[in-house]
Tab-separated table of C-alpha atoms in Angstrom:
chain	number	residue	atom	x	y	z
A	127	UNK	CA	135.066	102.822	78.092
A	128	UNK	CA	137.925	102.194	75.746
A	129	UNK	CA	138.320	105.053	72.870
A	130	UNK	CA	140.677	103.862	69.778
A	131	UNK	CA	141.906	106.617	67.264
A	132	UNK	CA	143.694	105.367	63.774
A	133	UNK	CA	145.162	107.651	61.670
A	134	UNK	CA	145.638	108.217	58.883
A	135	UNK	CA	142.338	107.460	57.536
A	136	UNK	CA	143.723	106.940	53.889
A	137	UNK	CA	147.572	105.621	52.967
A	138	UNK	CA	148.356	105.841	49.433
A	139	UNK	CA	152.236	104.079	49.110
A	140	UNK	CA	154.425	102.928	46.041
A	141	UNK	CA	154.878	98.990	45.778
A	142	UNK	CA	157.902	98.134	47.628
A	143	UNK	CA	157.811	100.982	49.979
A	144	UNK	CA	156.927	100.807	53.505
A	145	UNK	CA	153.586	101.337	54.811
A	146	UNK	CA	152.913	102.931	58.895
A	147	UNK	CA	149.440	103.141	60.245
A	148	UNK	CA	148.961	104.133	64.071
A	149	UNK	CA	146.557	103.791	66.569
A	150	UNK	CA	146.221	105.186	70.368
A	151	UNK	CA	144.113	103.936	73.012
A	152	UNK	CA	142.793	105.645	76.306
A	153	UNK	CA	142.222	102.584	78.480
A	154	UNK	CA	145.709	101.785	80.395
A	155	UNK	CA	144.134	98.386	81.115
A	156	UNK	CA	143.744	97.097	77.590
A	157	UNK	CA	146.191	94.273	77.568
A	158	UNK	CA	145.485	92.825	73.660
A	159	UNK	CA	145.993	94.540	70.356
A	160	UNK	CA	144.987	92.959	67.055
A	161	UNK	CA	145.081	94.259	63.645
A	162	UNK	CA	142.676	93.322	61.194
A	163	UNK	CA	142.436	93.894	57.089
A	164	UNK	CA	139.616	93.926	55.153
A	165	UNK	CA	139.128	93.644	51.613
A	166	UNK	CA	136.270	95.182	50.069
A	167	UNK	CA	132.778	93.125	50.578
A	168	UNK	CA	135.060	90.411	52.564
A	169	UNK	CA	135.681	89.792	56.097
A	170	UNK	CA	137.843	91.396	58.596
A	171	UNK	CA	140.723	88.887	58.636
A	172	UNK	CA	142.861	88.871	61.595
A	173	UNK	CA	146.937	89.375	60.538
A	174	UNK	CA	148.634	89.843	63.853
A	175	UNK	CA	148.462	90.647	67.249
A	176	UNK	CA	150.267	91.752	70.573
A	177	UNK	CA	149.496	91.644	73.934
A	178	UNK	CA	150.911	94.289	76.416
A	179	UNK	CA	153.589	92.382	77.691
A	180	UNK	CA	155.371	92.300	74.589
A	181	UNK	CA	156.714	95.240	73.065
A	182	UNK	CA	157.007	94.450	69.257
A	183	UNK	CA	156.305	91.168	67.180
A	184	UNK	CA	157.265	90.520	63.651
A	185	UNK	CA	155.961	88.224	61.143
A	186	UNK	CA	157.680	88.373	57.378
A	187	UNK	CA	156.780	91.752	56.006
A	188	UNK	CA	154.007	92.520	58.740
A	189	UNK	CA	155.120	93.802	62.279
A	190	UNK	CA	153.956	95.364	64.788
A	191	UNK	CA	155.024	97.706	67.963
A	192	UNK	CA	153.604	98.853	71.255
A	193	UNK	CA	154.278	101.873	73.719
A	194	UNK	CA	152.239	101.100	76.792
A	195	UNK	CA	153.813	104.281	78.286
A	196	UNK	CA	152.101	106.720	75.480
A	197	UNK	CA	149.255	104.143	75.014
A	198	UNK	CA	150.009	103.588	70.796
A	199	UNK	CA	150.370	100.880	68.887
A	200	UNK	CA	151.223	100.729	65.289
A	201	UNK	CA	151.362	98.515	62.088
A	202	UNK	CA	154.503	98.174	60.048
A	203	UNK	CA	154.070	96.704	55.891
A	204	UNK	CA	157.664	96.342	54.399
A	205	UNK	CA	157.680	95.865	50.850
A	206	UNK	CA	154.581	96.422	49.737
A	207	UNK	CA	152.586	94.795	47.062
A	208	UNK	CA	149.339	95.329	45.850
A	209	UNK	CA	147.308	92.784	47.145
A	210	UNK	CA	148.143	94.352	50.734
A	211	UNK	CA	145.865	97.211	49.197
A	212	UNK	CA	142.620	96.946	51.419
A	213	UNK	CA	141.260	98.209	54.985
A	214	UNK	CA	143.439	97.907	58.298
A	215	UNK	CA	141.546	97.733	61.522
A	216	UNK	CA	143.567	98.408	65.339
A	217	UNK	CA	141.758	97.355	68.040
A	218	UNK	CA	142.191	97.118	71.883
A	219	UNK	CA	140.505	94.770	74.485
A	220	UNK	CA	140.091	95.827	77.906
A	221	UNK	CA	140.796	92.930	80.528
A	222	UNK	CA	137.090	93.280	82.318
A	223	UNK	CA	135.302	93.217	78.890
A	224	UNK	CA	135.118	89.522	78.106
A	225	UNK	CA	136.781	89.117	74.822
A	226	UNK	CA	135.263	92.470	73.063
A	227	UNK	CA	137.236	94.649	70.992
A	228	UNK	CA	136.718	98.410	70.260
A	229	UNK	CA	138.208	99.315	67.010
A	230	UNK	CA	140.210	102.113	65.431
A	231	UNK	CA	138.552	103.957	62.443
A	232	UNK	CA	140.028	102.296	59.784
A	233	UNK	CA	142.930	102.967	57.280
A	234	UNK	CA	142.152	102.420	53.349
A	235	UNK	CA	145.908	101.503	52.120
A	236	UNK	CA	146.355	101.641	48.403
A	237	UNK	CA	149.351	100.303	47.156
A	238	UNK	CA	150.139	101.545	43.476
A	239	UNK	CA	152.314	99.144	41.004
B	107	UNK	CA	136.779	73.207	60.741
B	108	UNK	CA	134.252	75.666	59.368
B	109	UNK	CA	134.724	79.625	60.228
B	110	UNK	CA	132.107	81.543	61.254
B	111	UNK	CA	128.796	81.528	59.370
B	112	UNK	CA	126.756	83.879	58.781
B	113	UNK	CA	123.246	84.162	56.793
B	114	UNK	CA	121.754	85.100	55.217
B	115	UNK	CA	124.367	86.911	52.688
B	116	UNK	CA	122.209	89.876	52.121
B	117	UNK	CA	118.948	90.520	53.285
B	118	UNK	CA	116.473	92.912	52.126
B	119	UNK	CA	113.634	94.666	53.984
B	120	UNK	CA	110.784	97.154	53.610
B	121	UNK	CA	110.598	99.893	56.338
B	122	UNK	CA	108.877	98.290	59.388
B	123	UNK	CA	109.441	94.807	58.419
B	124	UNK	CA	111.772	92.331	60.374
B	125	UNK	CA	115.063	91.413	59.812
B	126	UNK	CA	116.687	87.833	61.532
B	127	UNK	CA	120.187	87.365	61.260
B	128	UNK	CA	121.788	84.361	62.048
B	129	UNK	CA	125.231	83.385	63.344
B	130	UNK	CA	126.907	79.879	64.190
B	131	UNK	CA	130.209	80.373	65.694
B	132	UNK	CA	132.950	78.020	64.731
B	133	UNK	CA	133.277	74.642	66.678
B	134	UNK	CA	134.192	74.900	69.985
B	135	UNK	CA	134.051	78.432	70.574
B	136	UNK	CA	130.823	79.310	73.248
B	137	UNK	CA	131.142	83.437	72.768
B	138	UNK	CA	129.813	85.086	70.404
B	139	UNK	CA	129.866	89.254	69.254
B	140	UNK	CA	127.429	91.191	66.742
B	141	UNK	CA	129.541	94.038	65.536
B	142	UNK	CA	127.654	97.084	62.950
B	143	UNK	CA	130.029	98.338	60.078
B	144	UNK	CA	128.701	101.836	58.260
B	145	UNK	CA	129.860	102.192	54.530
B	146	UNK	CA	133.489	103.779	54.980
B	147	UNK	CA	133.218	103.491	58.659
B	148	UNK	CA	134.561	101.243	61.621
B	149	UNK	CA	133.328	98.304	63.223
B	150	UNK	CA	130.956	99.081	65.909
B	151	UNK	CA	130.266	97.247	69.061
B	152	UNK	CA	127.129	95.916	69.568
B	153	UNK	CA	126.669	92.653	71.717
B	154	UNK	CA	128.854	89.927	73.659
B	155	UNK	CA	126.748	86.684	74.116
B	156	UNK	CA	127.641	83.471	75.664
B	157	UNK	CA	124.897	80.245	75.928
B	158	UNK	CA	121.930	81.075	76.791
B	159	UNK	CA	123.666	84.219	78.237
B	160	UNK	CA	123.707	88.101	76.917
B	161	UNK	CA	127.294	89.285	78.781
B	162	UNK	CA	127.184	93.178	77.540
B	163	UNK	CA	124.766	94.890	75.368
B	164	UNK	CA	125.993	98.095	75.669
B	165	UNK	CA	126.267	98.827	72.218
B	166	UNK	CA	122.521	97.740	71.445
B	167	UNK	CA	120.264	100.363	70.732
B	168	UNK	CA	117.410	99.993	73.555
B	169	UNK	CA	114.539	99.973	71.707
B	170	UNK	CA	113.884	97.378	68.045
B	171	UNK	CA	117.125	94.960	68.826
B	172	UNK	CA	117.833	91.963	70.833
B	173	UNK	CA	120.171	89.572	70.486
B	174	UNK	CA	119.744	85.790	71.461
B	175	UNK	CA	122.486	82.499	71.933
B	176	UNK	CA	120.209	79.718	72.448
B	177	UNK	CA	121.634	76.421	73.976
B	178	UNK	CA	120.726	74.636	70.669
B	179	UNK	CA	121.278	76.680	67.038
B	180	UNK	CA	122.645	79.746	66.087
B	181	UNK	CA	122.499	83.541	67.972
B	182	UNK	CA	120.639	85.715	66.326
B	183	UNK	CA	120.256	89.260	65.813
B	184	UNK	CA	116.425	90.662	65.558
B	185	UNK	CA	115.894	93.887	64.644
B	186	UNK	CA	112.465	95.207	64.421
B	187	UNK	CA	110.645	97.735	62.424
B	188	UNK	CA	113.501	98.327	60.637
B	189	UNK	CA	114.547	101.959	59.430
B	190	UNK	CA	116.620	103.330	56.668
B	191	UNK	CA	119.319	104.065	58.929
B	192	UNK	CA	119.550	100.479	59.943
B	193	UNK	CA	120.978	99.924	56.331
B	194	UNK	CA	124.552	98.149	57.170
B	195	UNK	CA	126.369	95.141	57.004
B	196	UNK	CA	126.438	93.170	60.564
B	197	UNK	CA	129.010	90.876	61.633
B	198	UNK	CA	129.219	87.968	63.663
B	199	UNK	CA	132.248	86.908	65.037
B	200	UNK	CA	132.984	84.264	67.885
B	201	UNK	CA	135.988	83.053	70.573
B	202	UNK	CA	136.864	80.192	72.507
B	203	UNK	CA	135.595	80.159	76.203
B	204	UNK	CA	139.119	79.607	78.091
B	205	UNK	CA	141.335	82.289	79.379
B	206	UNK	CA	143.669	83.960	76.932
B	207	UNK	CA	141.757	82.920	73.886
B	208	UNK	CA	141.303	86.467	72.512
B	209	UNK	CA	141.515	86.142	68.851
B	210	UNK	CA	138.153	87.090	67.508
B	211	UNK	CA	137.283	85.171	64.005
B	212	UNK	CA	134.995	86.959	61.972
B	213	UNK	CA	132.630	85.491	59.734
B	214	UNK	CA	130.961	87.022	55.989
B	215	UNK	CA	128.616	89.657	57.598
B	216	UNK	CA	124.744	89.853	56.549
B	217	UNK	CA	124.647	93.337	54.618
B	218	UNK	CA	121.324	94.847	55.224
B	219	UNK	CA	119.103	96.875	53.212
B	220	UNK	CA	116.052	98.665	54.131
B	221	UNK	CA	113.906	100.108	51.364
């Protein structure tokens, strides 16, 4: 089955700098990446995605980039503030498993004022 | 339209006692996923459901869980003598039925605790 790896596990960035968090798969087949943050005692909250046809997507200070060759994916914060601070889920979803998603480790981003 | 809901909130249990948690996805979506999250950890797979249908329980322990979608009401997720080491929060999240609809929407989670 799929196998996602996040790193790092912990992201500790100055407001207004830029934030990376990356994420590999195994699965060539996955063709859908979402992201997901999570505040503390809240719901995972879905804040962008990418399917494998498209090689990077961009939405204000959020984007995100895919390299089907090397099987990564990453997330890209410009301008961080601190209410970005919170949990950041990858995922990947493999074509022959419905809609289910097997997700990355987590990253704990704090973003210091 | 509602999002996902989930309850109860929290739940608390003695060891061997039953815990039911309930989902009801949002309107018009027909699938339906239980994921496990540790404290500090990911979210873990557990089971895909459509109606009246489990699609992939591979992520179900065997023995003490099940998983239902019932053509009326919510799915729920039964876990049986429960165990210390059942102590997490479980989510619910759901998706529409037609092709491409892969966004999963999450809903509050039921955190669990087993005394």
């Amino acid at each position: 089955g799929e196998n996602v790896e996040q790193h790092p596990s912990t992201l500790s960035v100055q407001e207004g700098d830029s934030a990376v968090i990356k994420c590999t798969y195994s699965d060539s087949a996955s063709n859908y990446f979402p992201w997901y943050k999570q505040e503390l005692g809240k719901r995972p909250q879905l804040i962008i995605d990418i399917r494998s046809n498209v090689g990077e997507k961009k939405d204000q200070r959020i984007a995100v980039t895919l390299n089907k060759t090397a099987k990564h994916f990453s997330l890209h914060i410009t301008e961080t503030q601190p209410e970005d601070s919170a949990v950041y889920f990858c995922a990947a979803r493999t074509n022959n498993a419905g809609n289910m998603l097997t997700f990355g480790g987590g990253t704990r981003l704090m973003v210091k004022p | 339209n509602a999002g996902v809901m989930q309850n109860p909130r929290h739940l608390v249990r003695r060891r061997g006692q039953e815990a039911r948690l309930r989902c009801s996805p949002m309107k018009g979506h027909s699938h339906v996923y239980w994921y496990r999250q540790l404290p500090e950890e990911g979210l873990k797979f557990m089971v895909y459901l459509q109606k009246e249908n489990i699609i992939d329980e591979s992520g179900m322990p065997k023995e003490r869980f099940s998983a239902e979608f019932p053509k009326e009401g919510p799915s729920i997720l039964r876990i049986q003598q429960v165990v210390r080491g059942d102590s997490a929060a479980y989510f619910c999240a759901s998706s529409p039925w037609f092709q491409g609809g892969e966004k999963l929407f999450f809903g509050s989670g039921t955190q669990l605790s087993v005394l």
